[in-house]
mmCIF file of C-alpha atoms in Angstrom:
data_model
loop_
_atom_site.group_PDB
_atom_site.id
_atom_site.type_symbol
_atom_site.label_atom_id
_atom_site.label_comp_id
_atom_site.label_asym_id
_atom_site.label_seq_id
_atom_site.Cartn_x
_atom_site.Cartn_y
_atom_site.Cartn_z
ATOM 1 C CA MET A 1 -20.315 16.311 1.983
ATOM 2 C CA ASP A 2 -22.433 13.290 1.054
ATOM 3 C CA THR A 3 -24.520 12.817 4.176
ATOM 4 C CA HIS A 4 -25.478 9.267 3.224
ATOM 5 C CA ARG A 5 -21.886 8.155 3.696
ATOM 6 C CA TRP A 6 -19.968 7.542 6.870
ATOM 7 C CA ILE A 7 -16.336 8.394 6.199
ATOM 8 C CA LEU A 8 -13.715 5.695 5.776
ATOM 9 C CA THR A 9 -12.085 6.226 2.422
ATOM 10 C CA SER A 10 -10.895 9.788 2.782
ATOM 11 C CA ILE A 11 -9.367 9.062 6.148
ATOM 12 C CA ILE A 12 -7.819 5.713 5.519
ATOM 13 C CA THR A 13 -7.022 5.367 1.836
ATOM 14 C CA PRO A 14 -3.443 6.521 2.437
ATOM 15 C CA LEU A 15 -3.211 3.869 5.153
ATOM 16 C CA GLY A 16 -4.350 1.049 2.897
ATOM 17 C CA ILE A 17 -7.939 0.625 4.046
ATOM 18 C CA THR A 18 -10.389 1.710 1.370
ATOM 19 C CA GLY A 19 -14.129 1.863 0.940
ATOM 20 C CA SER A 20 -16.414 4.250 2.750
ATOM 21 C CA LEU A 21 -18.227 3.429 5.919
ATOM 22 C CA ALA A 22 -21.398 4.042 3.997
ATOM 23 C CA HIS A 23 -20.275 1.274 1.710
ATOM 24 C CA LEU A 24 -19.350 -0.806 4.704
ATOM 25 C CA LEU A 25 -22.415 0.008 6.747
ATOM 26 C CA LEU A 26 -25.141 2.030 5.269
ATOM 27 C CA THR A 27 -25.700 2.132 1.528
ATOM 28 C CA PRO A 28 -29.172 1.324 0.202
ATOM 29 C CA THR A 29 -29.744 -2.093 -1.289
ATOM 30 C CA PRO A 30 -32.512 -3.396 -3.533
ATOM 31 C CA ASP A 31 -33.052 -6.378 -1.188
ATOM 32 C CA ALA A 32 -35.313 -4.874 1.468
ATOM 33 C CA HIS A 33 -35.561 -8.238 3.252
ATOM 34 C CA ALA A 34 -31.845 -8.578 3.899
ATOM 35 C CA GLU A 35 -30.693 -8.593 7.507
ATOM 36 C CA SER A 36 -30.272 -5.017 8.717
ATOM 37 C CA PHE A 37 -28.577 -3.464 11.694
ATOM 38 C CA ASN A 38 -30.881 -2.682 14.589
ATOM 39 C CA VAL A 39 -30.071 1.033 14.786
ATOM 40 C CA LYS A 40 -32.121 4.199 14.518
ATOM 41 C CA PRO A 41 -32.196 6.155 11.268
ATOM 42 C CA GLY A 42 -31.342 9.848 11.417
ATOM 43 C CA VAL A 43 -28.244 11.903 12.137
ATOM 44 C CA TRP A 44 -25.206 9.965 13.328
ATOM 45 C CA GLU A 45 -21.888 11.303 14.560
ATOM 46 C CA MET A 46 -18.957 9.061 13.648
ATOM 47 C CA THR A 47 -15.530 9.297 15.251
ATOM 48 C CA VAL A 48 -12.907 7.409 13.255
ATOM 49 C CA THR A 49 -9.419 6.762 14.651
ATOM 50 C CA THR A 50 -6.721 5.125 12.534
ATOM 51 C CA VAL A 51 -3.195 3.985 13.296
ATOM 52 C CA ALA A 52 -0.777 2.728 10.654
ATOM 53 C CA SER A 53 2.649 1.163 10.873
ATOM 54 C CA GLY A 54 5.148 0.064 8.266
ATOM 55 C CA MET A 55 3.117 1.558 5.435
ATOM 56 C CA LYS A 56 4.790 1.971 2.037
ATOM 57 C CA LEU A 57 3.494 3.168 -1.290
ATOM 58 C CA SER A 58 2.758 0.314 -3.662
ATOM 59 C CA PRO A 59 4.767 0.318 -6.896
ATOM 60 C CA GLU A 60 1.475 0.654 -8.819
ATOM 61 C CA LEU A 61 0.388 3.758 -6.901
ATOM 62 C CA SER A 62 3.873 5.204 -6.886
ATOM 63 C CA ALA A 63 4.069 4.894 -10.688
ATOM 64 C CA LYS A 64 0.930 7.041 -11.043
ATOM 65 C CA MET A 65 2.418 9.917 -9.013
ATOM 66 C CA THR A 66 4.798 12.684 -9.882
ATOM 67 C CA PRO A 67 8.055 12.748 -7.878
ATOM 68 C CA VAL A 68 6.686 15.673 -5.841
ATOM 69 C CA GLN A 69 3.411 13.850 -5.070
ATOM 70 C CA ARG A 70 5.318 10.694 -4.131
ATOM 71 C CA ALA A 71 7.611 12.639 -1.773
ATOM 72 C CA GLN A 72 4.627 14.384 -0.144
ATOM 73 C CA MET A 73 2.765 11.104 0.369
ATOM 74 C CA GLU A 74 5.859 9.392 1.799
ATOM 75 C CA GLN A 75 6.436 12.340 4.152
ATOM 76 C CA MET A 76 2.804 12.223 5.310
ATOM 77 C CA MET A 77 2.984 8.470 5.910
ATOM 78 C CA LYS A 78 6.221 8.834 7.879
ATOM 79 C CA ALA A 79 4.735 11.640 10.011
ATOM 80 C CA ARG A 80 1.683 9.489 10.863
ATOM 81 C CA GLU A 81 3.667 6.299 11.551
ATOM 82 C CA GLY A 82 2.266 4.697 14.715
ATOM 83 C CA LYS A 83 0.303 7.820 15.697
ATOM 84 C CA PRO A 84 -3.481 7.858 16.021
ATOM 85 C CA HIS A 85 -5.332 10.083 13.558
ATOM 86 C CA THR A 86 -8.916 10.960 14.552
ATOM 87 C CA MET A 87 -11.694 12.581 12.536
ATOM 88 C CA THR A 88 -15.347 13.173 13.440
ATOM 89 C CA THR A 89 -18.171 13.613 10.915
ATOM 90 C CA ARG A 90 -21.972 13.718 10.891
ATOM 91 C CA SER A 91 -24.078 11.716 8.436
ATOM 92 C CA CYS A 92 -27.754 11.229 7.658
ATOM 93 C CA ILE A 93 -28.695 7.541 7.627
ATOM 94 C CA THR A 94 -32.078 6.371 6.354
ATOM 95 C CA LYS A 95 -33.895 3.167 7.282
ATOM 96 C CA GLU A 96 -33.123 1.826 3.805
ATOM 97 C CA ASP A 97 -29.385 2.376 4.378
ATOM 98 C CA LEU A 98 -28.952 -0.424 6.924
ATOM 99 C CA SER A 99 -28.625 -3.698 4.964
ATOM 100 C CA GLN A 100 -25.740 -6.019 5.903
ATOM 101 C CA ASP A 101 -25.917 -7.722 2.502
ATOM 102 C CA ARG A 102 -25.016 -4.380 0.952
ATOM 103 C CA ILE A 103 -22.016 -4.056 3.291
ATOM 104 C CA ILE A 104 -20.731 -7.407 2.102
ATOM 105 C CA LYS A 105 -21.323 -6.585 -1.576
ATOM 106 C CA GLU A 106 -19.551 -3.231 -1.263
ATOM 107 C CA MET A 107 -16.548 -4.848 0.424
ATOM 108 C CA GLU A 108 -16.340 -7.334 -2.464
ATOM 109 C CA ASP A 109 -16.424 -4.452 -4.950
ATOM 110 C CA GLU A 110 -14.016 -2.308 -2.903
ATOM 111 C CA ASP A 111 -11.685 -1.217 -5.696
ATOM 112 C CA GLU A 112 -13.709 0.399 -8.464
ATOM 113 C CA ASP A 113 -10.580 0.893 -10.595
ATOM 114 C CA THR A 114 -9.911 -2.805 -11.152
ATOM 115 C CA ALA A 115 -11.873 -5.752 -12.453
ATOM 116 C CA VAL A 116 -10.519 -7.930 -9.636
ATOM 117 C CA GLN A 117 -12.966 -8.304 -6.808
ATOM 118 C CA CYS A 118 -12.170 -8.943 -3.177
ATOM 119 C CA LYS A 119 -13.514 -12.064 -1.504
ATOM 120 C CA VAL A 120 -15.493 -11.658 1.689
ATOM 121 C CA LYS A 121 -15.911 -14.459 4.190
ATOM 122 C CA VAL A 122 -18.732 -13.801 6.665
ATOM 123 C CA LEU A 123 -17.742 -15.208 10.056
ATOM 124 C CA SER A 124 -20.966 -14.176 11.829
ATOM 125 C CA LYS A 125 -24.011 -12.062 11.045
ATOM 126 C CA SER A 126 -26.944 -10.864 13.161
ATOM 127 C CA SER A 127 -29.038 -7.732 13.589
ATOM 128 C CA SER A 128 -26.484 -6.441 16.079
ATOM 129 C CA LYS A 129 -23.138 -7.698 14.761
ATOM 130 C CA LEU A 130 -21.299 -8.463 11.525
ATOM 131 C CA VAL A 131 -17.848 -10.086 11.547
ATOM 132 C CA LEU A 132 -16.020 -10.744 8.309
ATOM 133 C CA ASP A 133 -12.688 -11.199 6.612
ATOM 134 C CA GLN A 134 -11.930 -9.488 3.320
ATOM 135 C CA LEU A 135 -9.237 -10.906 1.038
ATOM 136 C CA CYS A 136 -8.181 -8.693 -1.870
ATOM 137 C CA PRO A 137 -5.811 -10.036 -4.522
ATOM 138 C CA GLY A 138 -4.356 -6.569 -5.099
ATOM 139 C CA PRO A 139 -2.072 -5.277 -6.156
ATOM 140 C CA PRO A 140 -0.960 -5.164 -3.457
ATOM 141 C CA PRO A 141 -2.702 -8.156 -1.869
ATOM 142 C CA SER A 142 -4.394 -7.376 1.447
ATOM 143 C CA THR A 143 -6.347 -9.034 4.220
ATOM 144 C CA THR A 144 -8.793 -7.202 6.494
ATOM 145 C CA HIS A 145 -10.626 -8.486 9.564
ATOM 146 C CA PHE A 146 -13.632 -6.247 10.267
ATOM 147 C CA THR A 147 -16.258 -6.226 13.016
ATOM 148 C CA VAL A 148 -19.268 -3.888 13.073
ATOM 149 C CA GLU A 149 -21.482 -3.984 16.136
ATOM 150 C CA ALA A 150 -24.695 -2.174 17.023
ATOM 151 C CA LYS A 151 -24.234 -1.989 20.780
ATOM 152 C CA THR A 152 -27.631 -0.301 21.139
ATOM 153 C CA PRO A 153 -30.001 1.286 18.594
ATOM 154 C CA GLU A 154 -28.137 4.554 19.313
ATOM 155 C CA ARG A 155 -24.518 3.354 19.381
ATOM 156 C CA ILE A 156 -22.320 1.551 16.845
ATOM 157 C CA ILE A 157 -18.695 0.495 17.020
ATOM 158 C CA ALA A 158 -16.489 -0.962 14.326
ATOM 159 C CA ILE A 159 -12.954 -2.317 14.459
ATOM 160 C CA GLY A 160 -10.798 -3.242 11.505
ATOM 161 C CA ASP A 161 -7.279 -4.551 11.059
ATOM 162 C CA ARG A 162 -5.677 -4.667 7.632
ATOM 163 C CA GLY A 163 -2.382 -5.998 6.412
ATOM 164 C CA GLU A 164 -1.006 -5.401 2.936
ATOM 165 C CA THR A 165 1.706 -7.602 1.514
ATOM 166 C CA GLY A 166 4.930 -5.583 1.616
ATOM 167 C CA SER A 167 3.189 -2.466 2.900
ATOM 168 C CA GLY A 168 2.619 -2.696 6.634
ATOM 169 C CA LYS A 169 -0.611 -2.732 8.556
ATOM 170 C CA SER A 170 -3.329 -0.409 9.770
ATOM 171 C CA HIS A 171 -5.954 -0.426 12.510
ATOM 172 C CA ILE A 172 -9.242 1.472 12.618
ATOM 173 C CA ASP A 173 -11.659 2.152 15.474
ATOM 174 C CA ILE A 174 -15.024 3.700 14.680
ATOM 175 C CA LYS A 175 -17.489 4.919 17.286
ATOM 176 C CA GLY A 176 -20.886 6.123 16.174
ATOM 177 C CA LYS A 177 -23.640 7.726 18.155
ATOM 178 C CA TRP A 178 -27.149 8.620 17.079
ATOM 179 C CA LEU A 179 -27.968 12.313 17.506
ATOM 180 C CA SER A 180 -31.497 12.859 16.181
ATOM 181 C CA ALA A 181 -34.241 11.412 13.989
ATOM 182 C CA SER A 182 -34.415 14.429 11.678
ATOM 183 C CA CYS A 183 -31.688 15.124 9.126
ATOM 184 C CA ASP A 184 -33.064 18.620 8.450
ATOM 185 C CA GLY A 185 -30.245 21.140 8.215
ATOM 186 C CA LEU A 186 -27.514 18.571 7.680
ATOM 187 C CA GLU A 187 -25.435 19.524 4.644
ATOM 188 C CA GLU A 188 -25.746 17.264 1.615
#
């Protein structure tokens, strides 16, 4: 497990929300003077709950799968339809991992497999809250409204809603709590 990343991709990629929470929240940036979240570095426990509805495989993704893979993915999506899926992980976050400018940049570069970049519109930004919209041309085109808030230096919440053209929508709730200043013993 990469302890510098808070999970988002592995949980939500099948639901249409991609990127990792590390990329959304806590990846180092060369701009040390960028606005950062007012939270403590150290070990964080993140609980991520997702709910998807109306999700369908995109023709582009479907074309890359074997018939067996496609059937398995469709079965998994049908089984999760409208039901919350929750996962909890622990991550080590350093002081350098807290730049909001990096969050925005990573959301613009969300899909590493394509040259097309998403557009991010920052609606508000402070040391305790970041609200933005992400517009991705696709395929398939998608729109995400995302809010990350440092409620206290020891508690973070994030909420995201994403809609993909022709592929339904998904919702994510993330609750993070700080556990300790030392990351000693946390698996890399």
